[in-house]
Tab-separated table of C-alpha atoms and ligand atoms in Angstrom:
chain	number	residue	atom	x	y	z
A	1	UNK	CA	0.140	20.350	-15.020
A	2	UNK	CA	-0.169	16.915	-15.976
A	3	UNK	CA	1.275	14.624	-13.757
A	4	UNK	CA	2.327	11.148	-15.409
A	5	UNK	CA	2.091	8.691	-11.995
A	6	UNK	CA	4.061	5.160	-12.596
A	7	UNK	CA	3.746	1.732	-10.474
A	8	UNK	CA	6.155	0.170	-11.473
A	9	UNK	CA	6.419	-3.828	-11.012
A	10	UNK	CA	9.697	-6.385	-12.429
A	11	UNK	CA	6.990	-7.074	-15.005
A	12	UNK	CA	4.288	-4.922	-14.806
A	13	UNK	CA	3.638	-0.749	-14.733
A	14	UNK	CA	0.942	0.916	-13.863
A	15	UNK	CA	0.511	4.034	-14.901
A	16	UNK	CA	-2.604	7.054	-14.702
A	17	UNK	CA	-2.176	10.468	-16.090
A	18	UNK	CA	-3.452	13.099	-13.678
A	19	UNK	CA	-4.139	17.092	-13.963
A	20	UNK	CA	-3.135	18.046	-11.141
A	21	UNK	CA	-4.924	21.427	-10.932
A	22	UNK	CA	-8.872	19.487	-11.820
A	23	UNK	CA	-7.165	16.536	-9.835
A	24	UNK	CA	-8.888	15.093	-12.587
A	25	UNK	CA	-7.535	11.285	-14.493
A	26	UNK	CA	-7.393	11.938	-17.666
A	27	UNK	CA	-6.069	8.528	-18.741
A	28	UNK	CA	-4.900	5.118	-16.647
A	29	UNK	CA	-3.386	1.879	-17.546
A	30	UNK	CA	-1.250	-1.063	-16.573
A	31	UNK	CA	1.241	-2.955	-18.878
A	32	UNK	CA	1.631	-6.733	-18.190
A	33	UNK	CA	4.033	-9.840	-18.991
A	34	UNK	CA	7.131	-7.044	-19.057
A	35	UNK	CA	10.483	-9.412	-20.063
A	36	UNK	CA	7.843	-12.304	-21.319
A	37	UNK	CA	5.206	-10.748	-24.280
A	38	UNK	CA	4.056	-8.290	-22.774
A	39	UNK	CA	-0.200	-6.089	-23.267
A	40	UNK	CA	-0.630	-2.769	-22.902
A	41	UNK	CA	-4.247	-1.871	-21.120
A	42	UNK	CA	-5.645	1.615	-22.029
A	43	UNK	CA	-8.756	3.615	-21.282
A	44	UNK	CA	-8.862	7.762	-21.718
A	45	UNK	CA	-11.151	9.016	-19.442
A	46	UNK	CA	-15.282	8.736	-20.433
A	47	UNK	CA	-13.214	6.382	-22.396
A	48	UNK	CA	-13.556	2.121	-23.230
A	49	UNK	CA	-10.670	0.361	-21.948
A	50	UNK	CA	-8.640	-1.531	-24.721
A	51	UNK	CA	-5.916	-4.301	-24.334
A	52	UNK	CA	-3.784	-5.268	-26.885
A	53	UNK	CA	-0.896	-7.412	-26.818
A	54	UNK	CA	2.540	-5.075	-27.967
A	55	UNK	CA	5.825	-6.595	-28.050
A	56	UNK	CA	7.525	-5.662	-24.578
A	57	UNK	CA	11.325	-6.893	-23.392
A	58	UNK	CA	12.126	-4.242	-21.409
A	59	UNK	CA	10.310	-1.229	-19.145
A	60	UNK	CA	11.655	0.941	-22.168
A	61	UNK	CA	9.169	-0.172	-25.094
A	62	UNK	CA	6.820	-0.744	-22.281
A	63	UNK	CA	6.798	3.323	-21.212
A	64	UNK	CA	6.997	4.264	-25.344
A	65	UNK	CA	3.805	2.384	-25.472
A	66	UNK	CA	2.234	4.327	-22.533
A	67	UNK	CA	3.254	7.896	-24.338
A	68	UNK	CA	2.263	6.456	-27.379
A	69	UNK	CA	-1.168	6.044	-26.096
A	70	UNK	CA	-1.222	9.016	-24.030
A	71	UNK	CA	-0.551	11.304	-27.276
A	72	UNK	CA	-2.266	9.207	-29.701
A	73	UNK	CA	-4.369	10.990	-32.549
A	74	UNK	CA	-7.566	8.851	-31.795
A	75	UNK	CA	-7.259	7.700	-28.254
A	76	UNK	CA	-5.183	9.774	-26.956
A	77	UNK	CA	-5.720	13.034	-23.860
A	78	UNK	CA	-2.543	15.334	-25.262
A	79	UNK	CA	-1.192	16.313	-28.276
A	80	UNK	CA	2.468	15.631	-27.443
A	81	UNK	CA	4.902	14.819	-24.187
A	82	UNK	CA	5.120	18.646	-23.610
A	83	UNK	CA	1.853	18.507	-22.445
A	84	UNK	CA	3.265	16.508	-19.334
A	85	UNK	CA	4.765	18.298	-16.689
A	86	UNK	CA	6.403	16.108	-14.228
A	87	UNK	CA	6.971	11.867	-13.371
A	88	UNK	CA	5.804	10.867	-10.404
A	89	UNK	CA	7.387	7.583	-9.321
A	90	UNK	CA	6.152	5.057	-6.360
A	91	UNK	CA	9.463	3.695	-4.507
A	92	UNK	CA	8.485	0.690	-2.564
A	93	UNK	CA	11.668	1.622	-0.447
A	94	UNK	CA	13.640	4.771	1.313
A	95	UNK	CA	15.260	2.471	4.113
A	96	UNK	CA	16.112	5.765	6.318
A	97	UNK	CA	17.859	7.554	3.464
A	98	UNK	CA	14.045	9.309	3.029
A	99	UNK	CA	11.732	10.648	5.146
A	100	UNK	CA	10.020	12.518	2.544
A	101	UNK	CA	9.177	12.526	-1.276
A	102	UNK	CA	12.052	14.250	-3.013
A	103	UNK	CA	13.570	15.176	-7.002
A	104	UNK	CA	15.602	12.173	-8.740
A	105	UNK	CA	18.310	13.382	-9.406
A	106	UNK	CA	21.626	11.074	-9.912
A	107	UNK	CA	22.338	11.136	-6.119
A	108	UNK	CA	17.998	9.916	-5.521
A	109	UNK	CA	18.789	7.187	-7.594
A	110	UNK	CA	22.423	5.801	-5.905
A	111	UNK	CA	20.236	6.110	-2.876
A	112	UNK	CA	17.237	4.161	-3.888
A	113	UNK	CA	19.636	1.418	-5.179
A	114	UNK	CA	21.731	1.120	-2.051
A	115	UNK	CA	17.948	0.207	-0.245
A	116	UNK	CA	17.833	-2.125	-2.867
A	117	UNK	CA	18.587	-5.625	-0.602
A	118	UNK	CA	15.838	-4.199	1.714
A	119	UNK	CA	13.315	-4.691	-1.229
A	120	UNK	CA	15.021	-7.220	-3.601
A	121	UNK	CA	11.581	-7.035	-6.329
A	122	UNK	CA	10.585	-3.491	-5.629
A	123	UNK	CA	13.155	-1.178	-6.147
A	124	UNK	CA	15.514	-2.223	-8.457
A	125	UNK	CA	11.882	-2.510	-10.995
A	126	UNK	CA	11.205	1.290	-9.856
A	127	UNK	CA	14.798	2.132	-10.675
A	128	UNK	CA	14.196	0.548	-14.326
A	129	UNK	CA	11.188	2.630	-14.101
A	130	UNK	CA	12.883	5.314	-13.873
A	131	UNK	CA	15.752	5.361	-16.427
A	132	UNK	CA	13.407	4.608	-18.653
A	133	UNK	CA	11.281	7.105	-18.849
A	134	UNK	CA	14.556	9.444	-17.616
A	135	UNK	CA	15.523	8.362	-21.109
A	136	UNK	CA	12.161	8.726	-23.213
A	137	UNK	CA	11.341	12.162	-21.937
A	138	UNK	CA	14.628	13.790	-21.634
A	139	UNK	CA	14.097	17.141	-19.177
A	140	UNK	CA	10.937	15.951	-17.747
A	141	UNK	CA	10.960	16.691	-14.055
A	142	UNK	CA	10.842	13.271	-11.813
A	143	UNK	CA	10.131	12.911	-8.038
A	144	UNK	CA	10.325	9.408	-6.095
A	145	UNK	CA	7.913	8.835	-3.542
A	146	UNK	CA	8.276	6.351	-0.958
A	147	UNK	CA	6.095	3.929	0.716
A	148	UNK	CA	8.269	4.196	3.621
A	149	UNK	CA	8.896	7.578	4.256
A	150	UNK	CA	5.720	8.493	6.254
A	151	UNK	CA	6.563	5.806	8.656
A	152	UNK	CA	9.957	7.691	9.353
A	153	UNK	CA	8.999	10.093	12.624
A	154	UNK	CA	8.242	6.475	13.962
A	155	UNK	CA	10.281	6.477	17.373
A	156	UNK	CA	13.075	3.490	18.273
A	157	UNK	CA	10.725	1.562	20.893
A	158	UNK	CA	8.582	1.167	17.579
A	159	UNK	CA	10.594	0.043	15.485
A	160	UNK	CA	13.824	-1.720	16.788
A	161	UNK	CA	12.821	-5.336	16.882
A	162	UNK	CA	14.284	-7.106	19.686
A	163	UNK	CA	17.583	-8.880	17.976
A	164	UNK	CA	20.846	-8.277	18.654
A	165	UNK	CA	21.902	-4.198	18.261
A	166	UNK	CA	24.743	-4.653	15.170
A	167	UNK	CA	21.916	-6.103	13.198
A	168	UNK	CA	20.809	-2.808	13.337
A	169	UNK	CA	23.886	-0.593	13.414
A	170	UNK	CA	25.607	-3.293	10.405
A	171	UNK	CA	22.252	-3.642	8.344
A	172	UNK	CA	19.367	-1.470	9.733
A	173	UNK	CA	17.097	-4.427	10.466
A	174	UNK	CA	14.477	-2.055	11.495
A	175	UNK	CA	10.172	-1.977	11.281
A	176	UNK	CA	10.520	0.595	7.990
A	177	UNK	CA	6.617	-0.141	7.883
A	178	UNK	CA	4.563	0.104	3.860
A	179	UNK	CA	1.545	1.808	2.417
A	180	UNK	CA	3.141	5.194	3.690
A	181	UNK	CA	1.431	7.593	1.046
A	182	UNK	CA	-1.650	5.770	2.002
A	183	UNK	CA	-2.231	5.915	5.109
A	184	UNK	CA	-0.777	9.354	5.469
A	185	UNK	CA	-3.405	10.958	2.133
A	186	UNK	CA	-5.910	8.733	4.392
A	187	UNK	CA	-5.397	10.669	7.737
A	188	UNK	CA	-5.396	13.834	6.800
A	189	UNK	CA	-8.626	13.713	4.372
A	190	UNK	CA	-10.306	12.109	7.493
A	191	UNK	CA	-9.462	15.565	9.474
A	192	UNK	CA	-10.274	17.325	6.441
A	193	UNK	CA	-13.409	15.441	5.886
A	194	UNK	CA	-14.416	15.531	10.242
A	195	UNK	CA	-12.800	19.492	10.225
A	196	UNK	CA	-10.564	18.712	13.036
A	197	UNK	CA	-7.288	19.811	12.951
A	198	UNK	CA	-4.809	17.002	11.528
A	199	UNK	CA	-1.818	17.840	14.133
A	200	UNK	CA	-4.145	17.293	16.765
A	201	UNK	CA	-5.244	14.185	15.817
A	202	UNK	CA	-5.427	10.625	17.158
A	203	UNK	CA	-6.146	8.246	13.973
A	204	UNK	CA	-5.732	4.995	13.213
A	205	UNK	CA	-5.335	3.544	10.046
A	206	UNK	CA	-6.591	-0.012	8.532
A	207	UNK	CA	-5.132	-0.018	4.871
A	208	UNK	CA	-7.092	-3.120	4.246
A	209	UNK	CA	-6.559	-4.737	0.643
A	210	UNK	CA	-4.772	-7.307	-0.637
A	211	UNK	CA	-1.542	-6.287	1.390
A	212	UNK	CA	-2.885	-4.903	5.011
A	213	UNK	CA	-1.305	-2.585	7.171
A	214	UNK	CA	-2.691	-0.513	10.414
A	215	UNK	CA	-0.917	2.976	11.359
A	216	UNK	CA	-0.994	5.012	14.572
A	217	UNK	CA	-0.565	8.639	13.450
A	218	UNK	CA	-0.759	10.813	16.063
A	219	UNK	CA	-0.910	14.344	15.219
A	220	UNK	CA	-0.161	14.058	12.116
A	221	UNK	CA	2.575	12.069	12.650
A	222	UNK	CA	3.415	7.972	11.857
A	223	UNK	CA	3.852	6.517	15.560
A	224	UNK	CA	4.048	2.905	14.511
A	225	UNK	CA	2.786	0.732	12.103
A	226	UNK	CA	2.218	-3.153	11.631
A	227	UNK	CA	4.122	-4.169	8.617
A	228	UNK	CA	8.194	-4.082	9.380
A	229	UNK	CA	11.425	-4.208	7.934
A	230	UNK	CA	9.216	-6.399	4.748
A	231	UNK	CA	5.967	-6.526	4.128
A	232	UNK	CA	5.017	-9.867	5.103
A	233	UNK	CA	4.958	-8.450	8.874
A	234	UNK	CA	1.522	-7.496	10.932
A	235	UNK	CA	-2.132	-8.349	10.250
A	236	UNK	CA	-2.735	-11.708	7.986
A	237	UNK	CA	-3.545	-10.247	4.715
A	238	UNK	CA	-4.515	-12.191	1.320
A	239	UNK	CA	-1.981	-14.627	1.083
A	240	UNK	CA	0.857	-13.323	3.643
A	241	UNK	CA	1.469	-14.593	6.843
A	242	UNK	CA	1.679	-11.471	8.854
A	243	UNK	CA	3.396	-12.104	12.780
A	244	UNK	CA	4.034	-15.460	13.741
A	245	UNK	CA	6.148	-17.671	15.584
A	246	UNK	CA	9.529	-17.413	13.969
A	247	UNK	CA	10.165	-20.737	15.515
A	248	UNK	CA	7.889	-22.766	12.865
A	249	UNK	CA	10.003	-21.487	10.343
A	250	UNK	CA	12.587	-24.272	12.022
A	251	UNK	CA	9.669	-26.404	12.616
A	252	UNK	CA	8.377	-26.702	8.808
A	253	UNK	CA	11.613	-26.687	7.304
A	254	UNK	CA	12.069	-29.577	8.728
A	255	UNK	CA	8.454	-31.518	8.306
A	256	UNK	CA	8.227	-30.184	4.868
A	257	UNK	CA	12.159	-30.837	3.972
A	258	UNK	CA	12.127	-26.793	2.878
A	259	UNK	CA	14.658	-24.132	2.743
A	260	UNK	CA	14.946	-20.889	2.506
A	261	UNK	CA	13.556	-19.376	-0.044
A	262	UNK	CA	10.849	-22.403	-0.356
A	263	UNK	CA	9.690	-20.521	3.150
A	264	UNK	CA	9.440	-17.721	2.056
A	265	UNK	CA	7.258	-18.404	-0.862
A	266	UNK	CA	4.674	-20.437	2.323
A	267	UNK	CA	4.641	-17.237	4.144
A	268	UNK	CA	4.571	-14.563	1.628
A	269	UNK	CA	2.117	-16.510	-1.469
A	270	UNK	CA	0.899	-19.451	0.162
A	271	UNK	CA	-0.456	-18.074	3.781
A	272	UNK	CA	-2.969	-15.882	4.723
A	273	UNK	CA	-6.583	-15.889	4.398
A	274	UNK	CA	-5.795	-18.095	0.913
A	275	UNK	CA	-3.647	-20.197	3.302
A	276	UNK	CA	-6.020	-20.314	5.917
A	277	UNK	CA	-9.519	-20.991	3.234
A	278	UNK	CA	-7.709	-24.161	2.650
A	279	UNK	CA	-6.981	-22.498	-0.300
A	280	UNK	CA	-10.384	-21.379	-1.358
A	281	UNK	CA	-9.296	-17.532	-2.465
A	282	UNK	CA	-7.780	-14.448	-1.132
A	283	UNK	CA	-10.140	-12.469	-2.481
A	284	UNK	CA	-12.990	-11.419	0.134
A	285	UNK	CA	-15.662	-11.613	-1.946
A	286	UNK	CA	-14.900	-15.509	-2.467
A	287	UNK	CA	-14.294	-15.933	1.037
A	288	UNK	CA	-17.645	-14.658	2.281
A	289	UNK	CA	-19.633	-16.845	-0.437
A	290	UNK	CA	-18.135	-19.602	0.732
A	291	UNK	CA	-18.311	-19.048	4.502
A	292	UNK	CA	-21.939	-17.938	3.937
A	293	UNK	CA	-21.676	-21.363	2.120
A	294	UNK	CA	-21.036	-23.148	5.224
A	295	UNK	CA	-17.278	-23.561	4.703
A	296	UNK	CA	-15.693	-23.833	8.238
A	297	UNK	CA	-12.126	-23.178	6.415
A	298	UNK	CA	-13.486	-19.836	5.255
A	299	UNK	CA	-15.048	-18.869	8.179
A	300	UNK	CA	-12.532	-18.983	10.532
A	301	UNK	CA	-9.982	-17.186	7.863
A	302	UNK	CA	-11.987	-14.451	8.018
A	303	UNK	CA	-13.275	-14.488	11.983
A	304	UNK	CA	-8.387	-14.733	12.166
A	305	UNK	CA	-8.449	-12.003	9.643
A	306	UNK	CA	-11.333	-9.627	11.371
A	307	UNK	CA	-10.296	-10.701	14.559
A	308	UNK	CA	-6.000	-9.315	13.923
A	309	UNK	CA	-6.676	-5.893	12.758
A	310	UNK	CA	-9.076	-5.469	16.312
A	311	UNK	CA	-5.701	-6.326	18.363
A	312	UNK	CA	-3.659	-3.959	16.321
A	313	UNK	CA	-6.350	-1.290	16.480
A	314	UNK	CA	-6.156	-2.208	20.317
A	315	UNK	CA	-2.506	-1.603	20.886
A	316	UNK	CA	-2.345	1.538	18.798
A	317	UNK	CA	-4.934	2.924	20.864
A	318	UNK	CA	-2.603	1.950	23.826
A	319	UNK	CA	0.260	3.454	21.757
A	320	UNK	CA	-0.886	6.628	21.813
A	321	UNK	CA	-3.014	6.701	25.000
A	322	UNK	CA	-6.483	7.397	22.602
A	323	UNK	CA	-8.044	7.280	19.794
A	324	UNK	CA	-10.357	9.714	18.352
A	325	UNK	CA	-10.845	8.519	14.553
A	326	UNK	CA	-10.762	4.997	12.842
A	327	UNK	CA	-10.652	5.479	9.034
A	328	UNK	CA	-10.909	1.971	7.085
A	329	UNK	CA	-9.591	1.980	3.169
A	330	UNK	CA	-8.872	-0.129	0.641
A	331	UNK	CA	-10.690	-3.415	-1.369
A	332	UNK	CA	-11.442	-4.395	1.762
A	333	UNK	CA	-11.688	-1.923	4.112
A	334	UNK	CA	-13.330	0.186	1.633
A	335	UNK	CA	-16.283	-2.647	0.254
A	336	UNK	CA	-16.490	-5.107	3.362
A	337	UNK	CA	-19.431	-3.316	5.766
A	338	UNK	CA	-19.311	-7.174	7.622
A	339	UNK	CA	-15.420	-6.966	8.053
A	340	UNK	CA	-15.418	-3.130	9.382
A	341	UNK	CA	-18.380	-4.853	11.385
A	342	UNK	CA	-16.673	-7.879	12.851
A	343	UNK	CA	-13.426	-5.515	13.660
A	344	UNK	CA	-15.743	-2.665	15.595
A	345	UNK	CA	-17.522	-5.560	17.425
A	346	UNK	CA	-14.273	-5.782	19.832
A	347	UNK	CA	-14.194	-2.361	19.934
A	348	UNK	CA	-16.876	-1.831	22.392
A	349	UNK	CA	-14.642	-0.794	25.339
A	350	UNK	CA	-13.281	2.420	23.533
A	351	UNK	CA	-17.011	3.118	23.499
A	352	UNK	CA	-17.418	2.551	19.646
A	353	UNK	CA	-21.497	2.103	18.069
A	354	UNK	CA	-21.656	1.442	14.326
A	355	UNK	CA	-24.598	2.734	12.198
A	356	UNK	CA	-25.518	-0.462	10.237
A	357	UNK	CA	-27.430	2.130	7.531
A	358	UNK	CA	-24.229	3.775	7.106
A	359	UNK	CA	-21.711	1.266	7.221
A	360	UNK	CA	-23.665	-0.332	4.270
A	361	UNK	CA	-22.438	2.411	2.188
A	362	UNK	CA	-19.842	1.495	-0.382
A	363	UNK	CA	-16.826	3.287	-1.932
A	364	UNK	CA	-17.143	6.808	-0.729
A	365	UNK	CA	-16.712	8.750	2.500
A	366	UNK	CA	-18.810	8.222	5.199
A	367	UNK	CA	-18.932	8.369	9.044
A	368	UNK	CA	-19.898	4.771	10.240
A	369	UNK	CA	-20.118	5.416	13.485
A	370	UNK	CA	-23.409	6.582	15.347
A	371	UNK	CA	-23.405	9.903	16.877
A	372	UNK	CA	-22.938	9.354	20.265
A	373	UNK	CA	-20.047	6.458	19.485
A	374	UNK	CA	-16.997	7.973	21.314
A	375	UNK	CA	-14.488	7.183	19.007
A	376	UNK	CA	-15.535	7.946	15.384
A	377	UNK	CA	-14.988	5.391	12.804
A	378	UNK	CA	-15.192	6.615	8.990
A	379	UNK	CA	-14.435	5.011	5.274
A	380	UNK	CA	-12.029	7.132	3.479
A	381	UNK	CA	-11.515	5.881	-0.230
A	382	UNK	CA	-7.957	5.487	-0.636
A	383	UNK	CA	-6.078	7.196	-4.050
A	384	UNK	CA	-1.882	6.903	-4.015
A	385	UNK	CA	-1.969	8.174	-7.618
A	386	UNK	CA	-3.409	11.177	-6.527
A	387	UNK	CA	-1.470	11.409	-3.356
A	388	UNK	CA	1.496	10.770	-5.778
A	389	UNK	CA	0.765	13.093	-7.959
A	390	UNK	CA	0.337	15.933	-5.381
A	391	UNK	CA	3.649	15.438	-3.718
A	392	UNK	CA	5.125	15.670	-7.131
A	393	UNK	CA	3.346	18.865	-7.629
A	394	UNK	CA	4.599	20.351	-4.292
A	395	UNK	CA	8.013	19.172	-4.756
A	396	UNK	CA	8.197	21.217	-8.372
B	1	ADP	P1	-4.286	-4.603	-3.014
B	1	ADP	O1	-3.751	-2.515	-3.863
B	1	ADP	O2	-3.486	-4.649	-2.515
B	1	ADP	O3	-3.731	-5.372	-4.005
B	1	ADP	P2	-6.654	-4.273	-3.023
B	1	ADP	O4	-6.155	-2.753	-1.945
B	1	ADP	O5	-7.232	-3.027	-4.420
B	1	ADP	O6	-5.647	-4.206	-3.087
B	1	ADP	O7	-7.484	-4.669	-2.438
B	1	ADP	C1	-8.115	-6.075	-3.172
B	1	ADP	C2	-8.707	-6.875	-2.345
B	1	ADP	O8	-9.948	-6.036	-1.754
B	1	ADP	C3	-9.354	-8.007	-2.658
B	1	ADP	O9	-8.533	-9.043	-2.675
B	1	ADP	C4	-10.612	-8.235	-1.929
B	1	ADP	O10	-9.992	-9.091	-1.411
B	1	ADP	C5	-11.347	-6.922	-1.551
B	1	ADP	N1	-12.233	-6.518	-2.425
B	1	ADP	C6	-12.582	-5.544	-3.505
B	1	ADP	N2	-13.648	-5.828	-3.826
B	1	ADP	C7	-14.420	-6.251	-3.128
B	1	ADP	C8	-16.231	-6.403	-2.513
B	1	ADP	N3	-17.130	-5.390	-3.165
B	1	ADP	N4	-16.237	-7.209	-1.301
B	1	ADP	C9	-15.531	-7.492	-0.108
B	1	ADP	N5	-13.905	-7.384	-0.644
B	1	ADP	C10	-13.422	-6.775	-1.586
């Protein structure tokens, strides 16, 4: 079956058409600036990537352009919509309502909408994408795959904040965690790759991309993760601060005359390694170059990032009373051997030793620890689209 995987943002839409039998990507692309002017980037497998301007007042036009491209006589990869068996949607927040993926119905849409205030930028966009697909592909089954679902197995002690209980009772203020599709995919794949039983292994996944989080996976279940009610908590990220003393907000608000929106913008968009490096970049390639050129703020940004990842790994080893495998994934985790090495330099107490030759490899599944290392350290490239396609087919 061919599955159209859709990741809908407020003004963008990423897509992949995946043949679920061969798991080959037939075509992929991106609609950008929806509601502004609009462009479609489209690339069929083995073909050229083409970007063209297209007027996209709403997501419905965007999805129509995607369908047109996929079925185009020259560059298309299917003859008609009949060859698309299902649509899998990435949905950011499922709150406590969804502990796994679901086939989308009117009730499911209503439940996703009830989670809108937990992810006001993302969930409404995800719903718009679902509605647009329903309109343009009536009768094609659609599945929602939630970023939060994998973490619904976290115990109360991991997800409750030290806040008045009624905030949880009344508003569901608790830790949810994100990147669940990636943490689940990567931890499972690591066990397969190592030939160990997923149900009897302790894994810590470091998903280090522009957004970054660490997850403790005990016997195949998420028991703790570093993001919280929102993706702002936890690691120092590209532009997000991660954990800070909450009283800093009042302090800075008074100093700089900021309101709550202004503060949130600082914490989400102007902090992290970007802020720490004094605005050099949020991209680790630029940061490494600046650090090598002797720029102190970039050096500090990289050190703070790695130190924080190591501290989370250490705390999750405590949470699980041990760890068998540590897995690096996503843009930084898959590509930046220096960061992996630095993170692991704090973890000698776990009996970890890194093999520098293996750690120099890029973009492949590889064990980067030495044969003697007490804990296996691996790189496993994540593939959230494939995970969504698999979930979609499994449900149908
Ligand atoms: P997201 O999906 O959260 O946007 P990705 O997982 O694609 O992020 O990761 C993007 C980040 O990965 C970039 O901002 C950059 O910091 C890092 N990255 C990508 N390629 C490399 C590389 N070759 N070396 C170091 N860092 C890289």
